Tab-separated table of N, CA and C in Angstrom:
chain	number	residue	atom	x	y	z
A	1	UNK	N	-26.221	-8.625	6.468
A	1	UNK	CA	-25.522	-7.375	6.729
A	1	UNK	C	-24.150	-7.369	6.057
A	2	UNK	N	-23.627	-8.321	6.328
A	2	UNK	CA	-22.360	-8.514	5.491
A	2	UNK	C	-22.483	-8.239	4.144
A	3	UNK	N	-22.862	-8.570	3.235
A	3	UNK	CA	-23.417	-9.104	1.848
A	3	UNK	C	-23.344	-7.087	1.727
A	4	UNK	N	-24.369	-6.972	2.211
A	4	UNK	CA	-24.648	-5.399	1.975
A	4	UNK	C	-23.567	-4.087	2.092
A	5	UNK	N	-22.684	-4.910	3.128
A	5	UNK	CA	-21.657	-4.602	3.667
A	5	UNK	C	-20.643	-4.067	2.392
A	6	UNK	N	-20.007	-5.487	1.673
A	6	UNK	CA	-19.168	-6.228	0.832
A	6	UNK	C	-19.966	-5.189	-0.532
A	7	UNK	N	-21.251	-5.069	-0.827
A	7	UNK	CA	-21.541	-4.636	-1.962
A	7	UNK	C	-21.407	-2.567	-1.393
A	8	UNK	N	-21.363	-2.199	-0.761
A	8	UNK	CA	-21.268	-1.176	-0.543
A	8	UNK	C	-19.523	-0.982	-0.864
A	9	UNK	N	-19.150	-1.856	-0.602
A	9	UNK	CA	-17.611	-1.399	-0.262
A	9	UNK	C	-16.651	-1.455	-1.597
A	10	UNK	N	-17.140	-2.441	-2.646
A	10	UNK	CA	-17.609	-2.968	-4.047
A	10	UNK	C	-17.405	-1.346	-4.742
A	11	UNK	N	-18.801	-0.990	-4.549
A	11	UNK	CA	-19.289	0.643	-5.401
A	11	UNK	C	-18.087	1.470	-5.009
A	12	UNK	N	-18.030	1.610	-3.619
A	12	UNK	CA	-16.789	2.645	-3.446
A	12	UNK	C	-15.216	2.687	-3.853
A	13	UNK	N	-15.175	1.565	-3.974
A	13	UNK	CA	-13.873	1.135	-4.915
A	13	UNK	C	-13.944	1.705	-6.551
A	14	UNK	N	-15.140	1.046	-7.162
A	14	UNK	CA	-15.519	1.473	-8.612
A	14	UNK	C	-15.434	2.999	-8.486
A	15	UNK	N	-16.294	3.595	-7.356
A	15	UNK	CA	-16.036	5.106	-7.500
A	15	UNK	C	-15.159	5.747	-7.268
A	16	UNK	N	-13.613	4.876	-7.070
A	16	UNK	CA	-12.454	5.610	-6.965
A	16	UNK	C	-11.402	5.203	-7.984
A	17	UNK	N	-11.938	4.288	-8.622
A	17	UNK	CA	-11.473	3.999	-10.459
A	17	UNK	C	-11.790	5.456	-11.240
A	18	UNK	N	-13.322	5.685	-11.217
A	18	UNK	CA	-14.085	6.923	-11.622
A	18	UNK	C	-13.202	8.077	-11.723
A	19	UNK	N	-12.476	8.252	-10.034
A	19	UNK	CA	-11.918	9.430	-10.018
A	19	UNK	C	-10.367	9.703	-10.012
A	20	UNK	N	-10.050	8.139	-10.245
A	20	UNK	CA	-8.178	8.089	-10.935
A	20	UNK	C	-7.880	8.645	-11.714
A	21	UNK	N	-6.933	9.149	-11.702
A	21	UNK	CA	-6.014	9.731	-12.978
A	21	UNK	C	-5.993	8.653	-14.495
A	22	UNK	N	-5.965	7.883	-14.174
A	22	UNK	CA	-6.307	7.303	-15.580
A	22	UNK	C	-7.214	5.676	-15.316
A	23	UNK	N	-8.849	5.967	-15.701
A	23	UNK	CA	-9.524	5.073	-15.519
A	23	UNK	C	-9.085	3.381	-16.149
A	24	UNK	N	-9.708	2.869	-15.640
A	24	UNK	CA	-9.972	1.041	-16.408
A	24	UNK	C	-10.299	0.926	-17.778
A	25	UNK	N	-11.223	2.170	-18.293
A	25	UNK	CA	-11.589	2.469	-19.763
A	25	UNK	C	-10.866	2.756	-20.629
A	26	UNK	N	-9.540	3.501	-20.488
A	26	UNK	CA	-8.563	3.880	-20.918
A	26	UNK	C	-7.931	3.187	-21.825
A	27	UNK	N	-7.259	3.675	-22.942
A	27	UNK	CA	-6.582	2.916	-24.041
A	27	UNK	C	-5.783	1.934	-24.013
A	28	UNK	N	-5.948	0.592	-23.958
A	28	UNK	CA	-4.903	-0.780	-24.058
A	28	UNK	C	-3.296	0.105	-23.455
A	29	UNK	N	-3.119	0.489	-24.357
A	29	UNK	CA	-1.879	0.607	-24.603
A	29	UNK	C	-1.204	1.589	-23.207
A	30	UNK	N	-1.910	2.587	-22.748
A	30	UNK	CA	-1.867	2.992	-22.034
A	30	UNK	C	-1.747	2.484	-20.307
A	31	UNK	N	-3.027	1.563	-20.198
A	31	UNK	CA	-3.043	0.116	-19.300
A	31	UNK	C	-1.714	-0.043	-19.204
A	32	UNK	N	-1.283	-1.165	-20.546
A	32	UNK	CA	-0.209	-1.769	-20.346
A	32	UNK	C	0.848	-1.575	-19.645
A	33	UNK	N	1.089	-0.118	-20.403
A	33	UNK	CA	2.180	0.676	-19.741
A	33	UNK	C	2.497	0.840	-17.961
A	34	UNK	N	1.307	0.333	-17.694
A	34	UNK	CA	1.145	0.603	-15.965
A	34	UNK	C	1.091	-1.034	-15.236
A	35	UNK	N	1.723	-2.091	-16.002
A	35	UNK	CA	1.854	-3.812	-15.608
A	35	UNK	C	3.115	-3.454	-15.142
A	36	UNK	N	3.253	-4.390	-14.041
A	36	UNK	CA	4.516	-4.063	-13.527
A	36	UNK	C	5.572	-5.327	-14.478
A	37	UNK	N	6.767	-4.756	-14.178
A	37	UNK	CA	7.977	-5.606	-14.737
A	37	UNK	C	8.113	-6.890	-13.917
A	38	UNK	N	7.978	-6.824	-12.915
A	38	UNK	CA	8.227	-7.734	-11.822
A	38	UNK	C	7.406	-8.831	-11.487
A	39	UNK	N	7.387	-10.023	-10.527
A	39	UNK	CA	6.729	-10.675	-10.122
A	39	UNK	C	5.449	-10.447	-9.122
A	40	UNK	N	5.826	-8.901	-8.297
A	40	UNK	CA	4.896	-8.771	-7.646
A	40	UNK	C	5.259	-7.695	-6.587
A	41	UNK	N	4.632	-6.770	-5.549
A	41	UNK	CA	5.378	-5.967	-5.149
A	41	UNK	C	5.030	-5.983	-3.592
A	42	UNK	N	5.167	-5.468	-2.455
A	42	UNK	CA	5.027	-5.693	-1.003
A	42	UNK	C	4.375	-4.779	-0.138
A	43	UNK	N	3.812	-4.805	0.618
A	43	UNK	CA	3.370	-3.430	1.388
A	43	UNK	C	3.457	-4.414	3.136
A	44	UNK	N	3.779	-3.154	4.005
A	44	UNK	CA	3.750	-3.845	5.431
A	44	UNK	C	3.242	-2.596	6.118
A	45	UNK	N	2.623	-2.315	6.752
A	45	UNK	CA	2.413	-1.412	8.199
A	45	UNK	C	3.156	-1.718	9.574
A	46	UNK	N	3.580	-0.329	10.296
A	46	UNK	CA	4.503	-0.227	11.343
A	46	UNK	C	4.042	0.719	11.636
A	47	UNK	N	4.250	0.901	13.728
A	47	UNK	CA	3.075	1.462	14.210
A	47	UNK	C	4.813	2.297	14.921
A	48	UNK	N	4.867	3.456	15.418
A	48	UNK	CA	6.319	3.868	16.588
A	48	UNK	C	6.101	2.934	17.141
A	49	UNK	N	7.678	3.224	18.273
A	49	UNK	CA	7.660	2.346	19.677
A	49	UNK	C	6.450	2.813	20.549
A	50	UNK	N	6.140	1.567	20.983
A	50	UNK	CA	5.473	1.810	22.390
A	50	UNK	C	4.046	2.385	21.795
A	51	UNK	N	3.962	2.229	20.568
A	51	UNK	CA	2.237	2.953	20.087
A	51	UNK	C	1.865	1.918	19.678
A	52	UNK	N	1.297	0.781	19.620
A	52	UNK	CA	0.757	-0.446	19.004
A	52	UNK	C	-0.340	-0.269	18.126
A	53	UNK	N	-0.526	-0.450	16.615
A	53	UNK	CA	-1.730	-0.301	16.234
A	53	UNK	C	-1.943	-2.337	15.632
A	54	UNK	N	-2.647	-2.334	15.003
A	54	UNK	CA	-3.071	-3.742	14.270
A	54	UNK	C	-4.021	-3.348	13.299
A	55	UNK	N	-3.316	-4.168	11.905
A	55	UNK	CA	-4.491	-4.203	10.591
A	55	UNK	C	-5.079	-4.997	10.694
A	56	UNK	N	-6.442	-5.075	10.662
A	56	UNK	CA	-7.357	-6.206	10.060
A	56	UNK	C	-8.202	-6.860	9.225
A	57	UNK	N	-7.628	-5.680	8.365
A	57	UNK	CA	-8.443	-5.719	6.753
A	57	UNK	C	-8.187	-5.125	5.643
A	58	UNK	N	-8.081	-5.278	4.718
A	58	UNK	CA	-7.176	-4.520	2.953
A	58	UNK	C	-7.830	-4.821	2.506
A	59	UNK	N	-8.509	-3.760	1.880
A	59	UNK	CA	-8.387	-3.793	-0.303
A	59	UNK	C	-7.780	-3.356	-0.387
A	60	UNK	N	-7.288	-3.821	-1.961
A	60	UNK	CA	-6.548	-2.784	-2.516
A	60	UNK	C	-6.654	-3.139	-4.108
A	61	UNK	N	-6.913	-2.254	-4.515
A	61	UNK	CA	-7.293	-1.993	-6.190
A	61	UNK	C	-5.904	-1.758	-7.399
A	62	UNK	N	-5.572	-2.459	-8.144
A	62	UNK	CA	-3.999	-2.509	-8.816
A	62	UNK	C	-4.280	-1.934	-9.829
A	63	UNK	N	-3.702	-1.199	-10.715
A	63	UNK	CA	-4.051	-1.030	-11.843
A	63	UNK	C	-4.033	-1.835	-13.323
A	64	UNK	N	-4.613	-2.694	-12.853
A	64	UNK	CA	-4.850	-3.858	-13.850
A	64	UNK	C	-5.859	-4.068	-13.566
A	65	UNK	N	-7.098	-3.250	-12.368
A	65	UNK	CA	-8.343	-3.481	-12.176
A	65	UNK	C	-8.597	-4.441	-11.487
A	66	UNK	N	-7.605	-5.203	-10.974
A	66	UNK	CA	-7.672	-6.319	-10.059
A	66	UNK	C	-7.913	-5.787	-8.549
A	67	UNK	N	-9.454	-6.176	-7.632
A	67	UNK	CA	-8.670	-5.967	-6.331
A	67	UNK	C	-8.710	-7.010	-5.626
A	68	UNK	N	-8.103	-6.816	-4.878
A	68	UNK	CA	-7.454	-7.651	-3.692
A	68	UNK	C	-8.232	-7.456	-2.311
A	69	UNK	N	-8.519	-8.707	-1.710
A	69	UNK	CA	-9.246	-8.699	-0.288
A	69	UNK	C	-8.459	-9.336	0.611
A	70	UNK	N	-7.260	-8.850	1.448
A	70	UNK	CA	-6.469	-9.123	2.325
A	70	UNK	C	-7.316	-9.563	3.962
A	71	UNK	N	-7.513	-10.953	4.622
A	71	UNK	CA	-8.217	-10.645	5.947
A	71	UNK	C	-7.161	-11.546	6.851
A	72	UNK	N	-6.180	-12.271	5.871
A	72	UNK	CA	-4.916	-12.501	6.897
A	72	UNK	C	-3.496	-12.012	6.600
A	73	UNK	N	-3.171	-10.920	7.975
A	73	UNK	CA	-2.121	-10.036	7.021
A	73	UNK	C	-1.110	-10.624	7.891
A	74	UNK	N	0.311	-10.018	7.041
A	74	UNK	CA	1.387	-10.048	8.187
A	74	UNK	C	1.374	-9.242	9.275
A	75	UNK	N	2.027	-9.677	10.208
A	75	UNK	CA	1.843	-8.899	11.241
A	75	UNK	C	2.211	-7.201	10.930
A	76	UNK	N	1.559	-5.925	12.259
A	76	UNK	CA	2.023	-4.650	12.288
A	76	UNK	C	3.219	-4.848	12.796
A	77	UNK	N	4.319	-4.115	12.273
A	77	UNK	CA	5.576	-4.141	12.876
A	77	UNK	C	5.907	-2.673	13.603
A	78	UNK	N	6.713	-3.342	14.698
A	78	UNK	CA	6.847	-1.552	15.634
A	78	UNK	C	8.208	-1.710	14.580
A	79	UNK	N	8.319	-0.314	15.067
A	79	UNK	CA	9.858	0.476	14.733
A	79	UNK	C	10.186	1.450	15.782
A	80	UNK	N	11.216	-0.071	16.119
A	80	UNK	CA	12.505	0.894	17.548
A	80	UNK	C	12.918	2.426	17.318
A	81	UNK	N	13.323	2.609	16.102
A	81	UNK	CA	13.523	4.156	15.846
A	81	UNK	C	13.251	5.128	15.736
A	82	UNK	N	11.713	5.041	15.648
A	82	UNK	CA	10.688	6.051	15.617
A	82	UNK	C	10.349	6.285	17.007
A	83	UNK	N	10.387	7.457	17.311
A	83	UNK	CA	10.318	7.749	18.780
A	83	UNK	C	8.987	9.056	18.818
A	84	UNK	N	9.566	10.243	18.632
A	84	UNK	CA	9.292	11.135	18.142
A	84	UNK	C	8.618	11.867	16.865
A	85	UNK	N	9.092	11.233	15.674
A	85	UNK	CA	8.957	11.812	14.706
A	85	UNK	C	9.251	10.368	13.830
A	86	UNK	N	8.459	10.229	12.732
A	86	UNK	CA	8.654	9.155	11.647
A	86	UNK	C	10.244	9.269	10.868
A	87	UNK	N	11.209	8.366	11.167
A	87	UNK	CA	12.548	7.991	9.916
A	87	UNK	C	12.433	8.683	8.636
A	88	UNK	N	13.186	8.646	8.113
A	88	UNK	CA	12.828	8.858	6.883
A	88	UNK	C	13.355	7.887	6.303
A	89	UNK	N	14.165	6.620	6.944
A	89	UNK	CA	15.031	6.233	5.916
A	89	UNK	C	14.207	4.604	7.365
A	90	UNK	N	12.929	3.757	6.855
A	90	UNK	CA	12.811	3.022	7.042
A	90	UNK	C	12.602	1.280	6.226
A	91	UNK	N	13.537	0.546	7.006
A	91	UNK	CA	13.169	-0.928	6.673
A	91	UNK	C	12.281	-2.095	7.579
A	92	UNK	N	11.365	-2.914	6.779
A	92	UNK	CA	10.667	-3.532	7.953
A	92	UNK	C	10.659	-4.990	7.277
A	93	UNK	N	11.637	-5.245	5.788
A	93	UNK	CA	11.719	-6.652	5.389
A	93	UNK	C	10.010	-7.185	4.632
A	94	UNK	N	10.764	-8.372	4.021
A	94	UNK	CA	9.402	-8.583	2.970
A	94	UNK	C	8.350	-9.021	3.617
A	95	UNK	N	7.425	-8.375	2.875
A	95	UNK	CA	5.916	-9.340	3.742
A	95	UNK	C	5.692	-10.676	3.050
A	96	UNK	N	5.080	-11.647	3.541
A	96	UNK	CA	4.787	-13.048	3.180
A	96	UNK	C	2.991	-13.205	2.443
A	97	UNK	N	2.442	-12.420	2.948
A	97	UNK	CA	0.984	-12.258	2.569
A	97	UNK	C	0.737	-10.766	1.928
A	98	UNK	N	1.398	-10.214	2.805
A	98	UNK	CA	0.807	-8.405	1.905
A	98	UNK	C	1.606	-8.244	0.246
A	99	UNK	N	1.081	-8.925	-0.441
A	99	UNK	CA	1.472	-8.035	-1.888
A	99	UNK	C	0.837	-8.312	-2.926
A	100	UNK	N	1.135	-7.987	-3.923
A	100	UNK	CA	0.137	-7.838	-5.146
A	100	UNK	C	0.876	-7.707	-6.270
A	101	UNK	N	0.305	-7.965	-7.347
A	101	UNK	CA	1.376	-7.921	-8.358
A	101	UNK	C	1.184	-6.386	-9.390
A	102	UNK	N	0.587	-5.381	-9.632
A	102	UNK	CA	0.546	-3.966	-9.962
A	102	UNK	C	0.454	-2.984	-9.378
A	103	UNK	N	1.421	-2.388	-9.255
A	103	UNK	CA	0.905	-0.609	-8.681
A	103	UNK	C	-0.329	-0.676	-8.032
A	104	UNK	N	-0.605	0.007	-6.826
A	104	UNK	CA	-2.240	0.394	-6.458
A	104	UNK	C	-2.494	1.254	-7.274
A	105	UNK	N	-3.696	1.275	-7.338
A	105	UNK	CA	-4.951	2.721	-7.681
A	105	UNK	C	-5.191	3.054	-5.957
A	106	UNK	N	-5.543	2.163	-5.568
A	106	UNK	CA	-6.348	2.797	-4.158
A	106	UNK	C	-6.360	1.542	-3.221
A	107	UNK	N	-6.263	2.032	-2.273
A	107	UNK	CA	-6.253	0.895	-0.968
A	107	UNK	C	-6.952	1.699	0.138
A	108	UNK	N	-7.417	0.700	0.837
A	108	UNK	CA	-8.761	0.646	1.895
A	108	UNK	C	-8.039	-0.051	3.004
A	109	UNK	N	-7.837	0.219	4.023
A	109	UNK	CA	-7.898	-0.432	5.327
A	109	UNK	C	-8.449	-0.172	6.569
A	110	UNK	N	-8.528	-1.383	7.691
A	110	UNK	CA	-9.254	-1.185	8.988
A	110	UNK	C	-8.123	-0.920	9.638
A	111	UNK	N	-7.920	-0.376	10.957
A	111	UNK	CA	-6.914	-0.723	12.261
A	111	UNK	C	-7.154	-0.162	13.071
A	112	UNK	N	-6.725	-0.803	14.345
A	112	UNK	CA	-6.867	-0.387	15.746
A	112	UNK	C	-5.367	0.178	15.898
A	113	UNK	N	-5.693	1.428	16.623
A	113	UNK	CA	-4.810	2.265	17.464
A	113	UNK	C	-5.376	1.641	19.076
A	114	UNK	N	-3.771	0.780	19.424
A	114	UNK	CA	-4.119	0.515	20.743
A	114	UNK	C	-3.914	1.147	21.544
A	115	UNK	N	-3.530	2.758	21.919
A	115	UNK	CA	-3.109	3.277	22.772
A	115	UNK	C	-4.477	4.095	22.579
A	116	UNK	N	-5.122	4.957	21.619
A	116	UNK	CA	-6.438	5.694	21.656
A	116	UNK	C	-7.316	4.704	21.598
A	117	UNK	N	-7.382	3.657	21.577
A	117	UNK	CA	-8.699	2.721	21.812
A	117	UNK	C	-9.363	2.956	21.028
A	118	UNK	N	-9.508	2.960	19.281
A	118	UNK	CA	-9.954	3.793	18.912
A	118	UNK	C	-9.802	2.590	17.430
A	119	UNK	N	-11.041	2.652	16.267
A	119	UNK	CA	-10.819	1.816	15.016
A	119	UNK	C	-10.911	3.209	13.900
A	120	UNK	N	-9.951	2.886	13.297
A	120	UNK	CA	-9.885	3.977	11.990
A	120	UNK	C	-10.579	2.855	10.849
A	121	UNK	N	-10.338	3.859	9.676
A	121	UNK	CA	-10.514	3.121	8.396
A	121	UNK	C	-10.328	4.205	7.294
A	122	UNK	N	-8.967	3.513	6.501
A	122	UNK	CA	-8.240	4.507	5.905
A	122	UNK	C	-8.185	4.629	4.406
A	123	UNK	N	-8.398	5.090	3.547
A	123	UNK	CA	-8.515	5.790	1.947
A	123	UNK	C	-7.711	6.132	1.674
A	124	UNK	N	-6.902	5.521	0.699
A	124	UNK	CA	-4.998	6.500	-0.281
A	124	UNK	C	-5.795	5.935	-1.440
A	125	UNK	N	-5.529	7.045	-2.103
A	125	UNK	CA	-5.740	6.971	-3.727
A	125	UNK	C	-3.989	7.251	-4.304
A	126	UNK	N	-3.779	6.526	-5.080
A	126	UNK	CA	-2.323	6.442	-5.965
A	126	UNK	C	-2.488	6.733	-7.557
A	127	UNK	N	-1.701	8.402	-7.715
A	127	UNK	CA	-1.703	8.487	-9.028
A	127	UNK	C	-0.261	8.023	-9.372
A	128	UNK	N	-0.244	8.598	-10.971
A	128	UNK	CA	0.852	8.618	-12.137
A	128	UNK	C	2.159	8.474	-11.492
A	129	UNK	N	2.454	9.679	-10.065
A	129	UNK	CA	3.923	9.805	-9.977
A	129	UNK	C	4.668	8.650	-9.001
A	130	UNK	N	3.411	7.833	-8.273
A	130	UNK	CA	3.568	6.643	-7.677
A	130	UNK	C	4.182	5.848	-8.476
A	131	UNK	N	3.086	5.728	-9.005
A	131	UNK	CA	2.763	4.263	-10.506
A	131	UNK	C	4.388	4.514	-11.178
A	132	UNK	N	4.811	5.720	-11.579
A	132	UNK	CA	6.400	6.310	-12.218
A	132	UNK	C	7.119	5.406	-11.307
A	133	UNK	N	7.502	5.922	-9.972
A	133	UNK	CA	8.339	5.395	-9.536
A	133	UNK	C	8.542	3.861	-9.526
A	134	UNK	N	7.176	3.454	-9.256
A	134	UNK	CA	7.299	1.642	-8.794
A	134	UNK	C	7.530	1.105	-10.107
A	135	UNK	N	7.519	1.683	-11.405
A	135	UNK	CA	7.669	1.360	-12.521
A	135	UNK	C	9.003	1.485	-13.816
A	136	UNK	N	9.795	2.654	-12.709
A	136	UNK	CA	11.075	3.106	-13.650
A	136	UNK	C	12.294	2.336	-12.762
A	137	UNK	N	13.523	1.194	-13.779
A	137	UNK	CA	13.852	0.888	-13.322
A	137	UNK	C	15.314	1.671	-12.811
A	138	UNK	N	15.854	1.559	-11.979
A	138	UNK	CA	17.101	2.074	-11.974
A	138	UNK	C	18.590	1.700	-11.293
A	139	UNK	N	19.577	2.149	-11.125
A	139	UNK	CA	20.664	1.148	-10.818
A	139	UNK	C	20.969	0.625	-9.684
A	140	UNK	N	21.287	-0.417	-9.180
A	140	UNK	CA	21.080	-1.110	-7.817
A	140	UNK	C	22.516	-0.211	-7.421
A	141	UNK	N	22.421	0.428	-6.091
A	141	UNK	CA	23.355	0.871	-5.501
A	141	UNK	C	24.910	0.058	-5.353
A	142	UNK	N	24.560	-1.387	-5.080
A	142	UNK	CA	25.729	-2.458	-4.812
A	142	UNK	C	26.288	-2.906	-6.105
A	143	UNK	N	25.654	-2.559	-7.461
A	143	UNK	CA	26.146	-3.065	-8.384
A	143	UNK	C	25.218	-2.570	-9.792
A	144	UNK	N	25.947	-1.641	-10.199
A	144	UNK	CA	25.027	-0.507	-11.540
A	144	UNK	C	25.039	-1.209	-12.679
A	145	UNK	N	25.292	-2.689	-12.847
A	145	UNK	CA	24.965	-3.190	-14.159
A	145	UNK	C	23.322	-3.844	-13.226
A	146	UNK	N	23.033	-4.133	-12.433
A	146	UNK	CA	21.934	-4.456	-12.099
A	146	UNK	C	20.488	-3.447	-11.926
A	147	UNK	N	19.694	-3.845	-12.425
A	147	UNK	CA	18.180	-2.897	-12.661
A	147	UNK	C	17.622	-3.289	-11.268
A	148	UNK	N	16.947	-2.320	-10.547
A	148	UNK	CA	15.981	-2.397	-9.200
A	148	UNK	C	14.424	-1.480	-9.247
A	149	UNK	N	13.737	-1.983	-8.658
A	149	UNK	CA	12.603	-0.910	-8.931
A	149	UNK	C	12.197	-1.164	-6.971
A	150	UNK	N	11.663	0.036	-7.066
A	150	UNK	CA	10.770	0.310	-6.008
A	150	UNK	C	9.905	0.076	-5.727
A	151	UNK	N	9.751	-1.938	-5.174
A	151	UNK	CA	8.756	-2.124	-4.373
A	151	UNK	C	7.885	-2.589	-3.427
A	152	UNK	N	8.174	-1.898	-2.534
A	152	UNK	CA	7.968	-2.483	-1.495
A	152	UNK	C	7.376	-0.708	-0.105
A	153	UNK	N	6.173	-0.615	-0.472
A	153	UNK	CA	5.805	0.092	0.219
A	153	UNK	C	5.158	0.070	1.776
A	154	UNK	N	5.862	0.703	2.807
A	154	UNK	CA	5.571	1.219	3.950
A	154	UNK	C	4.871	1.939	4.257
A	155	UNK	N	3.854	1.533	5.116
A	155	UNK	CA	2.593	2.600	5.914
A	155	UNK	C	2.427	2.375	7.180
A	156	UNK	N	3.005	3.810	7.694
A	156	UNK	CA	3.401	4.184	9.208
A	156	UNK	C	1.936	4.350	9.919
A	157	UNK	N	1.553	3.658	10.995
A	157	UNK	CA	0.005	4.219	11.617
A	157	UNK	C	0.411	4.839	13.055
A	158	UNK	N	-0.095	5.724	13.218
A	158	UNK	CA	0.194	6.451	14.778
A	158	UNK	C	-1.307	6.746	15.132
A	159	UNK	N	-1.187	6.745	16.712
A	159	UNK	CA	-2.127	7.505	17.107
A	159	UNK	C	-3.165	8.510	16.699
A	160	UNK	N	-4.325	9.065	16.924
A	160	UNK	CA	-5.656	9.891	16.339
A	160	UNK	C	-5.149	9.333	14.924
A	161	UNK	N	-4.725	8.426	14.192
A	161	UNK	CA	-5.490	8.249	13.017
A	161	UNK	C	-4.626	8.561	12.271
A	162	UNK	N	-3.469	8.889	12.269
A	162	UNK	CA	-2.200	9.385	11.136
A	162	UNK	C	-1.778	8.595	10.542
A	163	UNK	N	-1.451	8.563	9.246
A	163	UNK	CA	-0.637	7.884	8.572
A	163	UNK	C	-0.366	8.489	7.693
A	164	UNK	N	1.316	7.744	7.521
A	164	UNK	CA	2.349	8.157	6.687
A	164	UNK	C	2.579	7.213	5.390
A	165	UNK	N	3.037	7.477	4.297
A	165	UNK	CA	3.332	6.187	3.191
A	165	UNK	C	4.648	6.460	2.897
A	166	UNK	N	5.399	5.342	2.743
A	166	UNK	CA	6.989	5.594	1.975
A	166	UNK	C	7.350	4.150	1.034
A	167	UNK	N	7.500	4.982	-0.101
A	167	UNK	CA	7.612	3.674	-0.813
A	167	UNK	C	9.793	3.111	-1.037
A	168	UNK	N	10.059	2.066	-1.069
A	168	UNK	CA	11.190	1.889	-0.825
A	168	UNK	C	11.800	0.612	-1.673
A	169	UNK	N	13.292	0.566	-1.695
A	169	UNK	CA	13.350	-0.168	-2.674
A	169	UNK	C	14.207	-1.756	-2.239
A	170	UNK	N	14.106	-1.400	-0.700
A	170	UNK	CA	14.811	-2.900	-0.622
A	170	UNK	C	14.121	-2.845	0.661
């Protein structure tokens, strides 16, 4: 069951290469253009206060065609500040296991919402204006002879199944 599982999940990935803004087939040069500068980039999930969710599973597809099978993550982190309504201006620090070294194309995850008792399983496809940002460098606020890029992306999970993405640069 597994096996069948793993090859189903396989195709659906390929079929969301298919429907990227710019496929795996695509011109060298073009590719290239989408390698990141960096060593590698971060992603963490954070659930509000008092809403507990937990990940327990990632793909995630880079655009270098590489994917990634995450089944030990860093932990979900709450955020004290989110009460009501998602921050706009959130930090949750580097992850130790969640990252990858190119831009996503697309990421896949499992999680439990512990307050609806309830398992989602979630689909983001990432075009061009993503890939732009995590890719253009620009001036570090503390010091403008220094270059920074954006990466280190946040994904908020709430209750019935919501989620939010914010990508960020420290």
């Amino acid at each position: 069951m597994m096996k069948i599982q793993s090859g189903v999940t396989t195709i659906l990935m390929l079929m969301l290469l298919l429907c990227a803004e710019i496929p795996v087939h695509a011109a060298d040069k073009k590719l290239t253009s989408l390698l990141a500068p960096y060593d590698e980039w971060y992603f963490n999930f954070l659930y509000p206060n008092a809403l507990p969710a937990d990940v327990t599973y990632v793909e995630l597809l880079d655009t270098d065609g590489i994917l990634y099978r995450y089944r030990a993550l860093d932990g979900t982190i709450p955020s004290s500040t989110t009460v009501a309504e998602w921050e706009d201006d959130l930090s949750v620090g580097m992850a130790s296991f969640n990252k990858a070294k190119n831009p996503p194309q697309a990421m896949h995850f499992c999680w439990d919402s512990i307050i609806d008792k309830k398992v989602y399983e979630t689909w983001i496809t990432f075009g061009y204006p993503v890939w732009e940002m995590m890719l253009t460098p620009y001036p570090s606020p503390w010091d403008a002879s220094v270059q920074e890029y954006r990466r280190y992306l946040v994904i908020g999970l709430a209750p019935e199944g919501k989620v939010r993405v914010w990508l960020e640069n420290t």
